[in-house]
Amino acid sequence: MFQSQHILSIATMGMGDIDFILREAQYIDKQPNYYHDAMHREVNSGKKTQINLFIENSTRTARSFELAGKKLGLDVIDLAPNASSFSKGETLLDTALTLQAMNPSILVLRHPESGAAHFLSQKLHDCAVINGGDGTHEHPSQALLDLATIYKFKNPDVRGLNIAICGDIAHSRVARSNIELLRQKGANLRLIAPKTLMPRLPNYPNVQIFTDMNKGLAGADVIMMLRLQLERMSNNFIPSLAEYYQYYGLTQQRLKIADSEVKVMHPGPMNRGVEIESAVADSLENSLILQQVEMGVKVRMAIIYALLSRKSMFEYMPK
Ligand code: NCD
């Protein structure tokens, strides 16, 4: 049975629940329509409300949670399409009280402060909180969809797979969640970034640190590129965008250093010509970037279904 009451971080989730979500996402991928029926039978989903509260901008995550909730038959409302009054100095506690009055069953929260989702999860009753990204802390559903994408399009097991995470690791909640998930799953992780964009990390046995991208990419099976998060930088962490591209941009030329069947990922939004060359981003052979978006809806359906039903939909699958 699914245990988690909320999805706040990969670090607190437990491998049983992680595998549960990944397995359910595979069922949905094969039989999306049965999931909708299962949801209705289990949780009378039409009467449940999902609130999306995104205090920071988002395209993929917000729309994919919206689509996921709607596909499962929930009433989905977007509480802050323009970040509205929630960013006008309202405290998180007031936000919690406002939300509670609307009685949601699911709250998807994106917030600039690390720990915001955890805080709200303690204040709300009868509501599962999903962290859609909190400051530079975590973005658990992104890591889960990234792994589901690797399972489907690269290899159904990441043990021993060489996975490089490149770019602005210090400011990236996506990287933090992915590092936690992939190292627990036994991948060989290479973290590649200039010194100024590399966070301090514990000494993990299967995580290597590189400042030279050409060395870090050698023989990589999967490359996860990260956006340069200029909005989170208070100082000049890099000399110039052009220089950054020269040393850390993923170009077709550089891709040759990796394994010949390498797959390239990016959570979006991409800065073409800053961290990735267009020819790489659009490569039909190497890029999984649009597959990540597609898998995102399925993984988020799996998350919402698991939180509301605590069951596997397997019993509803046609045998
Ligand atoms: C990321 C985010 O917002 O954390 N994007 C996403 O959710 N798909 C990464 C980013 O903003 O660069």
Coordinates of C-alpha atoms and ligand atoms in Angstrom, one line a residue:
M1 CA 0.0 0.0 0.0
F2 CA 1.1 3.6 -0.7
Q3 CA 2.3 5.2 2.6
S4 CA 3.1 8.9 2.0
Q5 CA 0.5 11.5 3.1
H6 CA 2.3 14.2 1.0
I7 CA 5.0 14.4 -1.7
L8 CA 7.4 16.9 -0.2
S9 CA 10.9 15.6 -1.2
I10 CA 12.6 12.5 -2.6
A11 CA 14.8 12.5 0.5
T12 CA 11.8 11.8 2.7
M13 CA 9.8 9.6 0.4
G14 CA 10.9 6.1 0.9
M15 CA 11.9 3.7 -1.8
G16 CA 8.6 1.6 -1.5
D17 CA 6.5 4.6 -2.5
I18 CA 9.0 5.8 -5.2
D19 CA 8.8 2.4 -6.9
F20 CA 5.0 2.4 -6.4
I21 CA 4.7 5.7 -8.4
L22 CA 7.1 4.5 -11.1
R23 CA 5.2 1.3 -11.6
E24 CA 1.8 3.0 -11.7
A25 CA 3.1 5.5 -14.2
Q26 CA 4.0 2.5 -16.4
Y27 CA 0.5 1.1 -16.1
I28 CA -1.0 4.5 -17.1
D29 CA 1.5 4.7 -20.0
K30 CA 0.0 1.4 -21.3
Q31 CA -3.7 1.9 -20.4
P32 CA -4.5 5.6 -19.7
N33 CA -8.3 5.1 -19.9
Y34 CA -8.6 2.5 -17.3
Y35 CA -6.9 4.8 -14.8
H36 CA -9.8 7.3 -15.1
D37 CA -12.3 4.6 -14.4
A38 CA -10.3 3.3 -11.5
M39 CA -10.1 6.7 -10.0
H40 CA -13.9 7.2 -10.2
R41 CA -14.6 3.9 -8.6
E42 CA -12.1 4.4 -5.8
V43 CA -12.4 8.1 -4.8
N44 CA -15.5 9.6 -6.5
S45 CA -13.0 12.0 -8.0
G46 CA -15.6 14.5 -9.4
K47 CA -16.3 15.7 -5.9
K48 CA -12.6 16.3 -5.0
T49 CA -10.9 19.5 -5.5
Q50 CA -7.3 20.0 -6.6
I51 CA -5.8 23.5 -6.1
N52 CA -2.7 24.5 -8.0
L53 CA -0.9 27.4 -6.3
F54 CA 2.1 28.4 -8.2
I55 CA 3.7 31.5 -6.7
E56 CA 6.5 31.2 -9.2
N57 CA 6.1 31.0 -13.0
S58 CA 5.7 27.6 -14.5
T59 CA 4.6 26.2 -17.8
R60 CA 5.3 22.5 -17.8
T61 CA 4.8 21.6 -14.2
A62 CA 1.6 23.7 -13.7
R63 CA 0.0 22.6 -16.9
S64 CA 0.9 19.0 -16.5
F65 CA -0.5 18.8 -12.9
E66 CA -3.6 20.5 -14.2
L67 CA -4.0 18.0 -17.0
A68 CA -3.3 15.1 -14.7
G69 CA -6.0 16.2 -12.2
K70 CA -8.5 16.7 -15.0
K71 CA -7.8 13.4 -16.6
L72 CA -8.6 11.8 -13.2
G73 CA -11.8 13.7 -13.0
L74 CA -11.0 16.1 -10.2
D75 CA -12.2 19.7 -10.1
V76 CA -8.9 21.6 -10.7
I77 CA -8.5 25.3 -9.9
D78 CA -5.6 27.5 -10.5
L79 CA -5.5 29.8 -7.5
A80 CA -2.7 32.1 -8.6
P81 CA -2.6 32.4 -12.4
N82 CA -0.6 35.7 -12.0
A83 CA 0.8 34.9 -8.6
S84 CA -1.9 37.3 -7.5
S85 CA -2.2 38.4 -3.8
F86 CA -0.3 35.4 -2.5
S87 CA 2.9 37.2 -3.4
K88 CA 1.8 40.6 -2.1
G89 CA 3.2 40.1 1.4
E90 CA 0.7 37.5 2.6
T91 CA 2.2 35.2 5.1
L92 CA 2.3 31.5 4.5
L93 CA 0.1 31.0 7.5
D94 CA -2.6 33.2 6.0
T95 CA -2.2 31.3 2.7
A96 CA -2.8 28.1 4.6
L97 CA -6.0 29.4 6.3
T98 CA -7.3 30.7 2.9
L99 CA -6.6 27.3 1.3
Q100 CA -8.2 25.3 4.2
A101 CA -11.4 27.3 3.8
M102 CA -11.6 25.9 0.2
N103 CA -11.3 22.4 1.4
P104 CA -9.1 20.9 -1.2
S105 CA -8.0 17.2 -1.3
I106 CA -4.9 18.0 -3.3
L107 CA -2.7 21.1 -3.2
V108 CA 0.2 21.4 -5.7
L109 CA 2.4 24.2 -4.4
R110 CA 5.3 26.0 -6.1
H111 CA 6.9 28.6 -3.9
P112 CA 10.2 30.6 -3.9
E113 CA 10.9 29.6 -0.3
S114 CA 12.5 26.3 0.5
G115 CA 10.4 24.4 3.0
A116 CA 7.1 26.1 2.0
A117 CA 5.4 22.8 1.0
H118 CA 6.4 21.2 4.2
F119 CA 5.0 24.1 6.2
L120 CA 1.7 24.0 4.5
S121 CA 1.4 20.2 4.8
Q122 CA 1.5 20.6 8.6
K123 CA -1.2 23.3 8.6
L124 CA -3.8 21.8 6.2
H125 CA -6.2 19.1 7.2
D126 CA -7.4 16.3 4.9
C127 CA -5.3 17.6 2.1
A128 CA -2.3 16.0 0.4
V129 CA 0.4 18.5 -0.4
I130 CA 2.6 18.0 -3.5
N131 CA 5.8 20.0 -3.7
G132 CA 5.9 21.4 -7.2
G133 CA 9.3 23.1 -6.5
D134 CA 10.3 25.0 -3.3
G135 CA 13.1 27.5 -3.7
T136 CA 16.4 25.7 -4.3
H137 CA 15.3 22.7 -2.2
E138 CA 13.5 20.0 -4.1
H139 CA 11.2 19.2 -7.1
P140 CA 10.3 15.6 -6.5
S141 CA 7.8 15.0 -9.3
Q142 CA 10.4 16.2 -11.8
A143 CA 12.9 13.6 -10.6
L144 CA 10.2 10.9 -10.7
L145 CA 9.2 11.7 -14.3
D146 CA 12.9 11.9 -15.3
L147 CA 13.5 8.5 -14.0
A148 CA 10.3 7.1 -15.6
T149 CA 11.5 8.6 -18.9
I150 CA 14.9 6.9 -18.5
Y151 CA 13.2 3.6 -17.7
K152 CA 11.1 3.8 -20.8
F153 CA 13.5 5.2 -23.4
K154 CA 16.9 4.1 -22.1
N155 CA 17.1 1.3 -19.7
P156 CA 14.6 -0.2 -17.2
D157 CA 17.3 -0.2 -14.5
V158 CA 19.8 2.6 -13.8
R159 CA 22.3 0.6 -11.7
G160 CA 25.7 1.2 -13.2
L161 CA 24.4 3.7 -15.8
N162 CA 26.6 6.7 -16.3
I163 CA 24.4 9.8 -15.8
A164 CA 25.8 13.3 -16.0
I165 CA 24.0 16.2 -14.5
C166 CA 25.4 19.4 -15.9
G167 CA 25.1 23.1 -15.4
D168 CA 23.7 25.3 -12.6
I169 CA 23.5 22.6 -10.0
A170 CA 23.8 25.0 -7.0
H171 CA 20.5 26.7 -7.8
S172 CA 18.6 23.7 -9.1
R173 CA 15.9 22.0 -7.1
V174 CA 15.6 19.6 -10.0
A175 CA 19.2 18.6 -9.6
R176 CA 18.9 18.1 -5.9
S177 CA 15.9 15.8 -6.3
N178 CA 17.6 13.9 -9.1
I179 CA 20.9 13.5 -7.3
E180 CA 19.0 12.0 -4.3
L181 CA 16.9 9.6 -6.4
L182 CA 19.5 8.5 -8.9
R183 CA 22.2 7.9 -6.3
Q184 CA 19.8 5.8 -4.2
K185 CA 19.0 3.8 -7.3
G186 CA 22.7 3.0 -7.9
A187 CA 23.5 5.1 -11.0
N188 CA 27.0 6.3 -11.5
L189 CA 26.5 10.1 -11.2
R190 CA 28.8 12.7 -12.6
L191 CA 28.0 16.3 -11.5
I192 CA 29.5 18.8 -13.9
A193 CA 29.6 22.5 -13.2
P194 CA 31.9 25.5 -12.7
K195 CA 33.1 25.7 -9.1
T196 CA 30.8 28.7 -8.4
L197 CA 27.7 26.7 -9.5
M198 CA 28.6 23.4 -7.6
P199 CA 26.9 23.0 -4.2
R200 CA 28.6 21.3 -1.3
L201 CA 27.5 17.8 -1.1
P202 CA 28.1 14.9 1.3
N203 CA 30.7 12.4 0.1
Y204 CA 28.5 9.9 -1.8
P205 CA 30.4 6.8 -3.1
N206 CA 28.7 6.8 -6.5
V207 CA 28.8 10.5 -7.2
Q208 CA 31.8 12.2 -8.9
I209 CA 32.4 15.9 -9.3
F210 CA 33.8 17.5 -12.4
T211 CA 34.6 21.1 -13.4
D212 CA 35.8 20.0 -16.8
M213 CA 32.8 19.1 -18.9
N214 CA 34.8 17.2 -21.5
K215 CA 36.1 14.9 -18.8
G216 CA 32.8 14.5 -17.1
L217 CA 30.9 13.6 -20.3
A218 CA 33.3 10.8 -21.4
G219 CA 31.2 7.7 -22.0
A220 CA 28.0 9.1 -20.5
D221 CA 24.8 7.2 -21.1
V222 CA 22.5 10.0 -20.1
I223 CA 23.1 13.7 -19.9
M224 CA 20.7 15.9 -17.9
M225 CA 21.2 19.6 -18.7
L226 CA 20.1 22.4 -16.4
R227 CA 19.0 25.9 -17.1
L228 CA 21.3 28.7 -15.8
Q229 CA 19.0 30.1 -13.1
L230 CA 19.9 33.7 -13.5
E231 CA 16.9 34.8 -11.4
R232 CA 18.3 33.0 -8.4
M233 CA 21.8 34.5 -8.7
S234 CA 22.6 37.4 -6.4
N235 CA 26.3 37.7 -7.6
N236 CA 28.1 37.2 -10.9
F237 CA 28.6 33.4 -10.8
I238 CA 29.8 33.3 -14.4
P239 CA 32.0 35.7 -16.4
S240 CA 29.6 35.8 -19.4
L241 CA 27.0 33.8 -21.2
A242 CA 29.2 33.3 -24.2
E243 CA 32.0 32.0 -22.0
Y244 CA 29.6 29.7 -20.2
Y245 CA 28.4 28.2 -23.5
Q246 CA 32.0 27.7 -24.6
Y247 CA 32.9 25.6 -21.5
Y248 CA 29.6 24.2 -20.4
G249 CA 27.3 24.3 -23.4
L250 CA 26.1 20.9 -24.8
T251 CA 27.0 21.1 -28.5
Q252 CA 26.9 18.4 -31.1
Q253 CA 30.7 18.4 -31.1
R254 CA 30.8 17.8 -27.3
L255 CA 28.1 15.1 -27.5
K256 CA 30.6 12.9 -29.4
I257 CA 32.6 12.5 -26.2
A258 CA 29.6 10.7 -24.6
D259 CA 28.5 7.2 -25.4
S260 CA 27.4 6.8 -29.0
E261 CA 23.8 6.0 -27.8
V262 CA 23.6 8.8 -25.3
K263 CA 20.3 10.4 -24.4
V264 CA 19.9 14.1 -23.6
M265 CA 17.4 15.4 -21.1
H266 CA 16.4 18.9 -19.9
P267 CA 13.5 19.8 -17.5
G268 CA 12.8 23.0 -19.4
P269 CA 12.6 25.9 -19.9
M270 CA 15.7 25.7 -22.1
N271 CA 18.0 28.5 -22.9
R272 CA 19.1 27.6 -26.4
G273 CA 22.6 28.8 -27.1
V274 CA 23.4 29.2 -23.3
E275 CA 23.5 25.6 -22.0
I276 CA 22.4 23.7 -25.0
E277 CA 22.8 23.9 -28.8
S278 CA 19.5 23.7 -30.7
A279 CA 20.7 20.9 -32.9
V280 CA 21.2 18.8 -29.7
A281 CA 17.9 19.8 -28.1
D282 CA 16.0 18.9 -31.3
S283 CA 17.9 15.8 -32.2
L284 CA 15.4 12.9 -32.9
E285 CA 18.2 10.4 -32.1
N286 CA 19.4 11.8 -28.8
S287 CA 16.9 14.1 -27.2
L288 CA 14.3 12.9 -24.7
I289 CA 13.1 16.4 -23.8
L290 CA 9.6 16.1 -25.2
Q291 CA 9.3 12.6 -23.9
Q292 CA 9.9 14.0 -20.5
V293 CA 6.9 16.4 -20.9
E294 CA 4.7 13.5 -22.0
M295 CA 5.8 11.3 -19.2
G296 CA 5.3 14.2 -16.8
V297 CA 1.5 14.0 -17.1
K298 CA 1.5 10.2 -16.5
V299 CA 3.7 10.4 -13.4
R300 CA 1.6 13.2 -12.0
M301 CA -1.6 11.2 -12.5
A302 CA 0.1 8.3 -10.7
I303 CA 1.1 10.6 -7.8
I304 CA -2.4 12.1 -7.4
Y305 CA -4.1 8.7 -7.7
A306 CA -1.8 7.1 -5.1
L307 CA -2.3 10.0 -2.6
L308 CA -6.1 9.8 -2.9
S309 CA -6.7 6.0 -3.2
R310 CA -3.5 4.5 -1.6
K311 CA -4.1 1.6 -3.9
S312 CA -2.6 0.3 -7.1
M313 CA -4.8 0.5 -10.2
F314 CA -3.5 -2.9 -11.3
E315 CA -6.7 -4.6 -10.3
Y316 CA -8.6 -2.5 -12.8
M317 CA -6.3 -3.4 -15.7
P318 CA -7.7 -5.7 -18.3
K319 CA -6.0 -9.0 -17.9
Ligands
NCD1 C1 12.5 23.7 -13.3 C2 12.0 24.4 -12.1 O1 11.2 25.3 -12.2 O2 12.5 24.0 -11.1 N1 11.6 23.5 -14.4 C3 10.5 22.7 -14.3 O3 9.9 22.5 -13.3 N2 10.3 21.9 -15.4 C4 13.8 24.1 -13.8 C5 14.0 25.5 -14.1 O4 13.3 26.4 -13.8 O5 15.1 25.7 -14.8

